[in-house]
Short mmCIF file of C-alpha atoms in Angstrom, two decimals:
data_model
loop_
_atom_site.label_atom_id
_atom_site.label_comp_id
_atom_site.label_asym_id
_atom_site.label_seq_id
_atom_site.Cartn_x
_atom_site.Cartn_y
_atom_site.Cartn_z
CA UNK A 1 -22.36 -11.01 19.18
CA UNK A 2 -18.56 -12.01 18.11
CA UNK A 3 -16.16 -9.50 18.80
CA UNK A 4 -15.28 -9.01 15.62
CA UNK A 5 -18.73 -8.74 14.14
CA UNK A 6 -20.78 -5.37 13.53
CA UNK A 7 -24.22 -4.25 15.24
CA UNK A 8 -26.81 -5.71 12.35
CA UNK A 9 -29.06 -4.10 10.19
CA UNK A 10 -32.35 -5.28 8.79
CA UNK A 11 -31.93 -6.94 5.80
CA UNK A 12 -32.36 -5.04 2.24
CA UNK A 13 -35.56 -5.73 0.14
CA UNK A 14 -36.26 -4.99 -3.27
CA UNK A 15 -33.31 -4.54 -4.14
CA UNK A 16 -33.02 -2.65 -7.91
CA UNK A 17 -30.71 -5.10 -10.12
CA UNK A 18 -28.21 -3.31 -11.65
CA UNK A 19 -26.51 -3.69 -15.35
CA UNK A 20 -25.29 -7.10 -16.17
CA UNK A 21 -22.15 -8.57 -14.70
CA UNK A 22 -19.22 -8.88 -17.32
CA UNK A 23 -18.79 -12.53 -17.60
CA UNK A 24 -15.04 -13.42 -19.62
CA UNK A 25 -14.97 -16.07 -22.14
CA UNK A 26 -15.18 -19.74 -20.73
CA UNK A 27 -16.19 -18.77 -17.25
CA UNK A 28 -19.88 -19.19 -15.61
CA UNK A 29 -21.87 -17.02 -13.15
CA UNK A 30 -24.15 -18.82 -10.73
CA UNK A 31 -26.03 -17.66 -7.25
CA UNK A 32 -25.82 -20.50 -3.82
CA UNK A 33 -28.08 -19.66 -1.38
CA UNK A 34 -26.48 -20.73 1.84
CA UNK A 35 -27.91 -19.79 5.72
CA UNK A 36 -27.79 -15.96 5.83
CA UNK A 37 -26.26 -14.70 2.61
CA UNK A 38 -26.37 -15.51 -1.23
CA UNK A 39 -22.64 -15.82 -2.61
CA UNK A 40 -22.10 -15.24 -6.67
CA UNK A 41 -19.64 -17.95 -7.74
CA UNK A 42 -17.35 -16.98 -11.11
CA UNK A 43 -16.33 -20.57 -12.42
CA UNK A 44 -14.30 -22.01 -15.74
CA UNK A 45 -15.16 -25.38 -16.59
CA UNK A 46 -12.35 -27.70 -15.44
CA UNK A 47 -10.44 -28.70 -18.86
CA UNK A 48 -10.62 -32.31 -17.49
CA UNK A 49 -12.24 -34.78 -14.77
CA UNK A 50 -10.25 -35.03 -11.57
CA UNK A 51 -8.48 -31.75 -11.62
CA UNK A 52 -8.22 -30.38 -7.60
CA UNK A 53 -10.74 -27.68 -6.58
CA UNK A 54 -9.53 -23.99 -5.98
CA UNK A 55 -11.27 -20.96 -4.42
CA UNK A 56 -10.06 -17.79 -5.11
CA UNK A 57 -11.14 -14.61 -2.62
CA UNK A 58 -10.95 -10.81 -3.48
CA UNK A 59 -10.32 -7.82 -1.60
CA UNK A 60 -11.78 -4.47 -0.51
CA UNK A 61 -13.71 -3.39 -3.35
CA UNK A 62 -12.88 -5.89 -5.53
CA UNK A 63 -14.45 -8.79 -7.23
CA UNK A 64 -14.06 -12.58 -8.27
CA UNK A 65 -13.40 -10.95 -11.80
CA UNK A 66 -10.16 -9.67 -10.13
CA UNK A 67 -8.95 -13.16 -10.78
CA UNK A 68 -10.23 -13.81 -14.23
CA UNK A 69 -6.89 -13.82 -16.14
CA UNK A 70 -5.08 -15.90 -13.17
CA UNK A 71 -7.92 -18.59 -13.59
CA UNK A 72 -7.68 -18.96 -17.25
CA UNK A 73 -3.88 -19.33 -17.13
CA UNK A 74 -4.77 -22.31 -14.14
CA UNK A 75 -7.10 -23.99 -16.66
CA UNK A 76 -6.05 -27.83 -16.51
CA UNK A 77 -4.02 -26.97 -13.09
CA UNK A 78 -6.93 -26.77 -11.13
CA UNK A 79 -10.65 -26.79 -11.36
CA UNK A 80 -11.55 -22.72 -10.77
CA UNK A 81 -13.69 -21.02 -8.32
CA UNK A 82 -13.81 -17.42 -7.14
CA UNK A 83 -16.63 -15.65 -5.10
CA UNK A 84 -17.99 -12.49 -4.49
CA UNK A 85 -18.04 -11.85 -0.98
CA UNK A 86 -21.43 -10.63 0.39
CA UNK A 87 -22.45 -7.11 -0.74
CA UNK A 88 -19.46 -7.15 -3.22
CA UNK A 89 -19.56 -7.99 -6.78
CA UNK A 90 -22.90 -10.09 -7.90
CA UNK A 91 -23.39 -10.83 -4.06
CA UNK A 92 -26.22 -8.98 -2.10
CA UNK A 93 -25.72 -8.05 1.11
CA UNK A 94 -25.21 -10.67 3.83
CA UNK A 95 -28.69 -10.86 5.58
CA UNK A 96 -27.42 -9.33 9.00
CA UNK A 97 -25.58 -6.63 7.92
CA UNK A 98 -22.36 -7.79 9.37
CA UNK A 99 -19.02 -7.61 6.97
CA UNK A 100 -16.50 -8.72 9.59
CA UNK A 101 -13.47 -10.76 8.74
CA UNK A 102 -15.19 -13.55 10.82
CA UNK A 103 -19.09 -12.61 9.09
CA UNK A 104 -16.74 -12.89 5.79
CA UNK A 105 -14.56 -16.08 6.58
CA UNK A 106 -18.02 -17.60 7.69
CA UNK A 107 -19.47 -17.19 4.26
CA UNK A 108 -16.79 -18.88 2.66
CA UNK A 109 -17.18 -21.83 4.78
CA UNK A 110 -20.39 -22.15 4.31
CA UNK A 111 -19.77 -22.59 0.48
CA UNK A 112 -17.36 -24.74 1.12
CA UNK A 113 -18.97 -27.26 3.24
CA UNK A 114 -22.48 -26.77 1.23
CA UNK A 115 -20.74 -27.59 -2.39
CA UNK A 116 -18.66 -30.60 -0.86
CA UNK A 117 -15.29 -29.32 -2.70
CA UNK A 118 -13.26 -29.01 0.00
CA UNK A 119 -10.32 -29.46 0.75
CA UNK A 120 -9.24 -26.61 -1.73
CA UNK A 121 -6.56 -24.39 -2.84
CA UNK A 122 -7.41 -21.33 -1.13
CA UNK A 123 -6.04 -18.12 -2.65
CA UNK A 124 -7.14 -15.01 -1.28
CA UNK A 125 -5.65 -10.99 -1.84
CA UNK A 126 -5.74 -8.55 0.71
CA UNK A 127 -9.09 -8.18 2.63
CA UNK A 128 -9.49 -11.90 1.21
CA UNK A 129 -5.84 -13.11 2.41
CA UNK A 130 -7.29 -11.73 6.16
CA UNK A 131 -9.98 -13.80 5.19
CA UNK A 132 -8.81 -16.90 4.11
CA UNK A 133 -6.10 -17.03 6.54
CA UNK A 134 -9.09 -17.43 9.16
CA UNK A 135 -10.23 -20.06 7.26
CA UNK A 136 -7.41 -21.56 6.76
CA UNK A 137 -6.66 -21.67 10.70
CA UNK A 138 -10.49 -22.81 12.03
CA UNK A 139 -10.80 -25.25 9.05
CA UNK A 140 -7.93 -27.34 8.17
CA UNK A 141 -10.00 -29.76 6.81
CA UNK A 142 -11.04 -27.78 4.23
CA UNK A 143 -7.87 -26.25 3.39
CA UNK A 144 -5.34 -28.04 0.85
CA UNK A 145 -2.68 -25.34 -0.12
CA UNK A 146 -3.22 -21.38 0.74
CA UNK A 147 -2.04 -18.79 -1.26
CA UNK A 148 -1.72 -15.31 -0.41
CA UNK A 149 -1.51 -12.26 -2.15
CA UNK A 150 -0.68 -9.20 -0.29
CA UNK A 151 -2.18 -10.51 2.43
CA UNK A 152 -4.11 -7.63 4.77
CA UNK A 153 -2.35 -8.94 8.26
CA UNK A 154 -1.56 -6.29 11.04
CA UNK A 155 0.68 -3.76 10.66
CA UNK A 156 2.24 -1.58 13.43
CA UNK A 157 3.83 1.16 11.46
CA UNK A 158 0.77 1.61 8.23
CA UNK A 159 1.93 2.91 5.15
CA UNK A 160 0.81 6.66 4.57
CA UNK A 161 -0.86 5.59 1.37
CA UNK A 162 -3.07 3.21 2.99
CA UNK A 163 -4.81 5.24 5.58
CA UNK A 164 -7.43 6.68 3.24
CA UNK A 165 -8.85 3.30 2.51
CA UNK A 166 -8.34 2.61 6.57
CA UNK A 167 -10.49 5.74 7.04
CA UNK A 168 -13.26 4.28 5.05
CA UNK A 169 -14.37 2.34 8.29
CA UNK A 170 -14.55 5.60 10.40
CA UNK A 171 -18.28 6.80 11.05
CA UNK A 172 -19.36 9.36 9.02
CA UNK A 173 -16.04 9.29 6.70
CA UNK A 174 -17.24 7.36 3.87
CA UNK A 175 -20.42 9.50 3.65
CA UNK A 176 -18.19 12.71 3.57
CA UNK A 177 -16.44 11.25 0.57
CA UNK A 178 -19.08 9.93 -0.83
CA UNK A 179 -20.03 13.87 -1.62
CA UNK A 180 -16.78 15.07 -2.19
CA UNK A 181 -16.26 13.34 -4.78
CA UNK A 182 -20.09 13.77 -6.11
CA UNK A 183 -18.81 15.34 -9.53
CA UNK A 184 -16.12 12.18 -10.02
CA UNK A 185 -16.62 10.22 -13.17
CA UNK A 186 -16.17 6.53 -13.20
CA UNK A 187 -13.00 6.89 -15.26
CA UNK A 188 -11.51 9.46 -12.53
CA UNK A 189 -12.32 6.73 -9.96
CA UNK A 190 -10.69 3.89 -11.91
CA UNK A 191 -7.35 6.03 -12.10
CA UNK A 192 -7.27 6.60 -8.76
CA UNK A 193 -7.74 2.56 -7.96
CA UNK A 194 -5.47 1.92 -10.42
CA UNK A 195 -2.69 4.14 -9.20
CA UNK A 196 -3.07 2.67 -6.13
CA UNK A 197 -3.11 -0.57 -6.55
CA UNK A 198 -0.91 -1.41 -9.12
CA UNK A 199 3.12 -1.13 -9.49
CA UNK A 200 2.82 0.31 -12.72
CA UNK A 201 -0.86 1.75 -13.92
CA UNK A 202 0.18 1.85 -17.57
CA UNK A 203 0.40 -1.85 -17.49
CA UNK A 204 -3.34 -2.17 -17.54
CA UNK A 205 -4.62 -2.21 -21.13
CA UNK A 206 -7.69 0.14 -22.46
CA UNK A 207 -9.51 -2.62 -22.74
CA UNK A 208 -8.97 -3.75 -19.39
CA UNK A 209 -9.46 0.11 -17.95
CA UNK A 210 -12.70 0.08 -19.91
CA UNK A 211 -14.21 -3.02 -18.36
CA UNK A 212 -13.16 -1.31 -14.91
CA UNK A 213 -15.05 1.46 -15.59
CA UNK A 214 -18.37 -0.38 -16.85
CA UNK A 215 -17.79 -2.23 -13.80
CA UNK A 216 -18.12 0.47 -11.22
CA UNK A 217 -20.54 2.23 -12.85
CA UNK A 218 -22.42 -0.63 -12.16
CA UNK A 219 -21.49 -0.63 -9.12
CA UNK A 220 -22.12 3.10 -8.13
CA UNK A 221 -25.84 2.25 -8.85
CA UNK A 222 -26.33 -0.29 -6.16
CA UNK A 223 -27.94 1.44 -2.78
CA UNK A 224 -25.39 -0.74 -0.60
CA UNK A 225 -22.51 0.13 -2.29
CA UNK A 226 -20.89 2.61 0.16
CA UNK A 227 -22.51 0.61 3.21
CA UNK A 228 -20.74 -2.28 2.22
CA UNK A 229 -17.21 -0.79 1.24
CA UNK A 230 -17.89 0.83 4.94
CA UNK A 231 -18.35 -1.97 6.81
CA UNK A 232 -16.06 -4.34 5.70
CA UNK A 233 -13.52 -1.90 5.82
CA UNK A 234 -14.51 -1.78 9.65
CA UNK A 235 -14.25 -4.83 10.08
CA UNK A 236 -10.69 -5.50 8.52
CA UNK A 237 -9.83 -2.29 11.37
CA UNK A 238 -11.55 -3.95 14.48
CA UNK A 239 -9.21 -7.70 13.22
CA UNK A 240 -6.14 -5.65 13.43
CA UNK A 241 -6.85 -4.84 17.08
CA UNK A 242 -8.00 -8.26 18.51
CA UNK A 243 -5.20 -10.10 20.13
CA UNK A 244 -5.54 -13.67 22.03
CA UNK A 245 -6.80 -16.28 19.94
CA UNK A 246 -8.47 -14.01 17.25
CA UNK A 247 -5.71 -11.83 16.25
CA UNK A 248 -4.75 -12.69 13.03
CA UNK A 249 -0.86 -13.68 13.39
CA UNK A 250 -1.68 -16.29 15.79
CA UNK A 251 -3.61 -17.67 13.47
CA UNK A 252 -1.40 -17.60 10.89
CA UNK A 253 0.53 -19.68 13.29
CA UNK A 254 -2.09 -22.14 13.38
CA UNK A 255 -2.54 -22.65 9.44
CA UNK A 256 -1.05 -26.30 8.67
CA UNK A 257 -1.43 -25.98 4.86
CA UNK A 258 1.20 -25.27 2.23
CA UNK A 259 1.48 -21.60 2.00
CA UNK A 260 2.68 -19.43 -1.01
CA UNK A 261 3.19 -15.84 0.14
CA UNK A 262 3.28 -12.80 -2.37
CA UNK A 263 4.42 -9.52 -1.85
CA UNK A 264 4.95 -6.72 -4.16
CA UNK A 265 7.75 -3.78 -4.00
CA UNK A 266 5.69 -0.97 -4.84
CA UNK A 267 2.87 -2.49 -3.09
CA UNK A 268 0.86 0.81 -1.42
CA UNK A 269 -1.26 -0.91 0.84
CA UNK A 270 0.50 -3.31 2.17
CA UNK A 271 4.04 -2.76 3.19
CA UNK A 272 6.77 -5.06 0.97
CA UNK A 273 8.36 -5.19 4.73
CA UNK A 274 5.45 -7.58 5.71
CA UNK A 275 7.25 -10.36 3.63
CA UNK A 276 9.47 -11.13 6.43
CA UNK A 277 7.18 -11.31 9.58
CA UNK A 278 5.06 -13.21 7.13
CA UNK A 279 7.46 -16.03 6.20
CA UNK A 280 8.63 -16.48 10.09
CA UNK A 281 4.54 -16.97 10.72
CA UNK A 282 3.09 -19.36 8.34
CA UNK A 283 5.21 -22.87 9.17
CA UNK A 284 5.12 -24.04 5.99
CA UNK A 285 5.32 -21.58 2.84
CA UNK A 286 7.46 -20.14 0.31
CA UNK A 287 7.51 -16.66 -0.50
CA UNK A 288 7.68 -15.05 -3.73
CA UNK A 289 8.95 -11.49 -3.77
CA UNK A 290 7.83 -8.97 -7.17
CA UNK A 291 10.10 -5.91 -6.83
CA UNK A 292 7.99 -4.04 -9.43
CA UNK A 293 4.56 -5.07 -8.55
CA UNK A 294 1.37 -3.19 -6.44
CA UNK A 295 -1.30 -5.17 -4.54
CA UNK A 296 -2.69 -7.13 -6.87
CA UNK A 297 0.19 -8.91 -8.42
CA UNK A 298 -2.62 -12.11 -9.70
CA UNK A 299 -3.68 -8.88 -12.14
CA UNK A 300 -0.16 -7.37 -12.95
CA UNK A 301 1.87 -10.58 -13.24
CA UNK A 302 -0.37 -13.19 -13.28
CA UNK A 303 1.59 -15.81 -15.43
CA UNK A 304 4.44 -15.04 -12.78
CA UNK A 305 1.88 -15.92 -9.72
CA UNK A 306 0.44 -18.74 -12.23
CA UNK A 307 4.14 -20.37 -12.20
CA UNK A 308 4.55 -19.96 -8.65
CA UNK A 309 1.30 -21.34 -7.93
CA UNK A 310 2.01 -24.29 -10.50
CA UNK A 311 5.42 -25.15 -8.46
CA UNK A 312 3.39 -25.03 -5.16
CA UNK A 313 1.11 -28.09 -6.45
CA UNK A 314 4.12 -29.43 -7.63
CA UNK A 315 6.20 -29.37 -3.90
CA UNK A 316 2.64 -30.90 -2.57
CA UNK A 317 2.11 -33.99 -5.11
CA UNK A 318 5.63 -34.69 -4.28
CA UNK A 319 5.14 -35.32 -0.65
CA UNK A 320 1.79 -36.74 -1.44
CA UNK A 321 2.75 -40.04 0.76
CA UNK A 322 3.51 -37.88 3.61
CA UNK A 323 0.56 -35.01 3.19
CA UNK A 324 -2.25 -38.03 3.64
CA UNK A 325 -0.99 -38.07 7.30
CA UNK A 326 -0.94 -34.31 7.76
CA UNK A 327 -4.63 -34.32 6.51
CA UNK A 328 -5.20 -36.88 9.07
CA UNK A 329 -3.84 -34.46 11.62
CA UNK A 330 -4.98 -31.61 10.17
CA UNK A 331 -8.47 -33.38 10.80
CA UNK A 332 -7.59 -33.98 14.43
CA UNK A 333 -6.65 -30.23 15.30
CA UNK A 334 -10.14 -29.19 13.75
CA UNK A 335 -11.79 -31.62 15.61
CA UNK A 336 -10.32 -29.50 18.80
CA UNK A 337 -11.07 -26.53 17.71
CA UNK A 338 -14.36 -27.16 17.22
CA UNK A 339 -14.74 -28.57 20.87
CA UNK A 340 -13.52 -25.45 22.34
CA UNK A 341 -15.37 -22.76 20.22
CA UNK A 342 -18.75 -21.26 20.49
CA UNK A 343 -19.95 -20.93 17.07
CA UNK A 344 -21.54 -24.66 16.41
CA UNK A 345 -22.90 -23.51 12.58
CA UNK A 346 -19.41 -23.79 11.12
CA UNK A 347 -16.69 -22.87 13.32
CA UNK A 348 -15.80 -19.36 12.19
CA UNK A 349 -15.19 -17.94 15.40
CA UNK A 350 -13.60 -21.33 17.04
CA UNK A 351 -9.75 -20.77 17.39
CA UNK A 352 -7.47 -21.84 20.07
CA UNK A 353 -4.05 -21.77 21.16
CA UNK A 354 -1.33 -20.92 18.49
CA UNK A 355 1.90 -22.92 17.34
CA UNK A 356 5.12 -21.17 16.00
CA UNK A 357 6.49 -21.94 12.31
CA UNK A 358 9.34 -20.95 10.52
CA UNK A 359 9.18 -19.85 6.69
CA UNK A 360 10.99 -21.06 3.52
CA UNK A 361 12.31 -20.21 0.54
CA UNK A 362 12.31 -17.00 -1.17
CA UNK A 363 12.75 -15.74 -5.23
CA UNK A 364 11.52 -12.96 -7.62
CA UNK A 365 10.33 -13.49 -10.87
CA UNK A 366 9.24 -11.01 -13.75
CA UNK A 367 5.79 -11.27 -15.57
CA UNK A 368 3.41 -10.13 -17.84
CA UNK A 369 0.56 -7.71 -17.56
CA UNK A 370 -2.69 -8.30 -15.77
CA UNK A 371 -6.01 -7.86 -17.44
CA UNK A 372 -8.13 -5.64 -15.28
CA UNK A 373 -8.11 -2.11 -13.50
CA UNK A 374 -10.95 -2.84 -10.58
CA UNK A 375 -8.82 -4.43 -8.30
CA UNK A 376 -10.18 -2.97 -5.04
CA UNK A 377 -7.85 -3.15 -1.66
#
């Protein structure tokens, strides 16, 4: 068993079907069966043929709906898909009950391998940011660029406002919280999540708030809701404690893909001070600092994040002649990683060594309001 894995539990059978998941105008939803997991994938029909693919990975408690606003703004730029991680959104739990960072990364890798869409522009938020770092580190052949919005990378001094989320991973805490908040309405819960995840909760429109409440009501009906939350939180905390080749910061140094980092000055879950450390860790990075944003900048300031993403792609395009060489190097590195690893199935545990890197560039922009309050963390 990998050090990032949790004890297996029997697969859930006969799960009740909750109310339908909301699909925004222009989006499609499909289910993809893979070894050990079934993933729901949200997509938008590409505006034209030949667009490079992008894949978006949400945070703890979130879903593919967190990316709807950004995906719509990137029509004509990339061919967008967003995945519901196992146990979240409309994806059922994994067969083995494993919600570790490695297991989530493995699910993303299996999807990319099966779909043949790689290399993709990989975009992750919070927990999904940590998952995306691991994917980019162990399978550089699958990642063209990496965009991280408030990635959940280890912090020595965790913010007090982030402690309750981490405590969800402690055995028994989720059950206590569930009992203590039994009388809370879905509206109260969404207001709490919005206050935690947004720099300015007032940016959430009444329509977006209503959609978030409906989605939470749907998910609270699922018998595995709290199990997925608890085990994913535990998996994230466990990943924070790992050293050596599995350490997330060490894997960040291994990332070959050009990287865009997005940090919010009012983030209550990931410290804004971590932006500087991240800029030093990733070898080829750009930093977008949003002083007024919270934890989900792609929802609160989607236009600004979309602009920075387009600039990243333009930078990569300008260096296309040299990126071919870089991609070849990435493939070579992947071969070395594969030879060293123990998980021959898809490489989610295959890491060795580290290389230092320095960040470059910084910026601050302003933007408009986001679309949904069902943010997650």
